[in-house]
mmCIF file of C-alpha atoms in Angstrom:
data_model
loop_
_atom_site.group_PDB
_atom_site.id
_atom_site.type_symbol
_atom_site.label_atom_id
_atom_site.label_comp_id
_atom_site.label_asym_id
_atom_site.label_seq_id
_atom_site.Cartn_x
_atom_site.Cartn_y
_atom_site.Cartn_z
ATOM 1 C CA PHE A 1 -16.398 1.257 24.944
ATOM 2 C CA ILE A 2 -15.781 4.273 23.280
ATOM 3 C CA GLY A 3 -19.003 5.213 22.282
ATOM 4 C CA LEU A 4 -19.937 5.247 26.248
ATOM 5 C CA VAL A 5 -16.940 7.182 27.757
ATOM 6 C CA ALA A 6 -15.820 9.363 24.876
ATOM 7 C CA GLN A 7 -14.998 12.808 26.046
ATOM 8 C CA GLU A 8 -15.118 15.792 23.267
ATOM 9 C CA SER A 9 -12.383 17.953 25.178
ATOM 10 C CA TRP A 10 -9.801 14.753 24.544
ATOM 11 C CA ASN A 11 -10.834 13.728 20.951
ATOM 12 C CA GLY A 12 -12.011 17.118 19.530
ATOM 13 C CA ILE A 13 -15.028 15.152 17.677
ATOM 14 C CA ALA A 14 -17.708 13.751 19.797
ATOM 15 C CA ASP A 15 -18.901 13.125 23.311
ATOM 16 C CA GLY A 16 -19.831 9.363 24.454
ATOM 17 C CA PHE A 17 -23.143 7.943 25.862
ATOM 18 C CA PHE A 18 -22.370 8.866 29.306
ATOM 19 C CA TYR A 19 -21.669 12.694 28.103
ATOM 20 C CA GLY A 20 -24.968 13.069 26.465
ATOM 21 C CA ASN A 21 -24.732 11.382 22.744
ATOM 22 C CA ALA A 22 -25.999 8.557 22.388
ATOM 23 C CA GLU A 23 -25.045 8.551 18.128
ATOM 24 C CA LEU A 24 -21.729 7.805 18.743
ATOM 25 C CA LEU A 25 -22.587 4.233 20.874
ATOM 26 C CA LEU A 26 -25.293 3.933 18.021
ATOM 27 C CA TRP A 27 -23.164 3.968 15.400
ATOM 28 C CA GLN A 28 -20.557 1.667 16.860
ATOM 29 C CA VAL A 29 -23.751 -0.938 17.596
ATOM 30 C CA ILE A 30 -24.655 -0.730 14.058
ATOM 31 C CA ALA A 31 -20.878 -1.312 12.946
ATOM 32 C CA ALA A 32 -20.473 -4.492 15.362
ATOM 33 C CA LEU A 33 -23.497 -5.763 13.742
ATOM 34 C CA VAL A 34 -23.150 -5.280 10.355
ATOM 35 C CA VAL A 35 -19.316 -6.104 10.153
ATOM 36 C CA PRO A 36 -19.767 -10.008 11.153
ATOM 37 C CA VAL A 37 -22.736 -10.174 8.466
ATOM 38 C CA TYR A 38 -20.386 -8.851 6.059
ATOM 39 C CA ALA A 39 -17.711 -11.313 6.618
ATOM 40 C CA PHE A 40 -19.954 -14.318 6.825
ATOM 41 C CA VAL A 41 -21.452 -13.582 3.542
ATOM 42 C CA VAL A 42 -18.138 -12.834 1.887
ATOM 43 C CA THR A 43 -16.778 -15.861 3.381
ATOM 44 C CA PHE A 44 -19.459 -17.950 2.068
ATOM 45 C CA LEU A 45 -19.498 -16.289 -1.540
ATOM 46 C CA LEU A 46 -15.627 -17.045 -2.043
ATOM 47 C CA LEU A 47 -16.053 -20.779 -0.093
ATOM 48 C CA PHE A 48 -19.086 -20.996 -2.374
ATOM 49 C CA LEU A 49 -17.158 -20.301 -5.846
ATOM 50 C CA GLY A 50 -14.217 -21.359 -5.056
ATOM 51 C CA VAL A 51 -14.496 -24.727 -3.752
ATOM 52 C CA THR A 52 -18.267 -25.702 -4.109
ATOM 53 C CA MET A 53 -18.657 -24.733 -7.879
ATOM 54 C CA PRO A 54 -15.879 -26.259 -9.169
ATOM 55 C CA THR A 55 -16.069 -29.507 -7.132
ATOM 56 C CA VAL A 56 -19.804 -29.611 -8.493
ATOM 57 C CA PHE A 57 -18.566 -29.406 -12.458
ATOM 58 C CA TYR A 58 -15.835 -31.504 -11.828
ATOM 59 C CA LEU A 59 -18.105 -34.506 -10.594
ATOM 60 C CA ILE A 60 -20.979 -33.156 -13.206
ATOM 61 C CA TRP A 61 -17.987 -33.733 -15.734
ATOM 62 C CA GLY A 62 -16.648 -37.407 -14.604
ATOM 63 C CA VAL A 63 -20.633 -38.447 -14.330
ATOM 64 C CA MET A 64 -20.871 -37.015 -18.067
ATOM 65 C CA GLU A 65 -17.793 -39.002 -19.280
ATOM 66 C CA VAL A 66 -18.844 -42.523 -17.288
ATOM 67 C CA ALA A 67 -22.214 -42.122 -19.090
ATOM 68 C CA ASN A 68 -20.790 -41.507 -22.535
ATOM 69 C CA ILE A 69 -23.003 -38.326 -22.688
ATOM 70 C CA PRO A 70 -21.500 -35.999 -25.501
ATOM 71 C CA ILE A 71 -19.519 -32.772 -23.930
ATOM 72 C CA ALA A 72 -19.350 -29.714 -25.744
ATOM 73 C CA LYS A 73 -16.267 -28.694 -26.009
#
């Protein structure tokens, strides 16, 4: 919303889209698209590395013990 109605006389930085400056709105659209992608990727990596991988290794370790496969220590 700020990218639409910003006035340089108020904020001292830049005008918004309605006052002839589409660049501010463009940066806000880019940020609105990038932030959810970043949050998804980081959350996925944390979930995958923190939960899935240890669970898989634990399950593989258990299968190897049941099958009497030697486990290098």
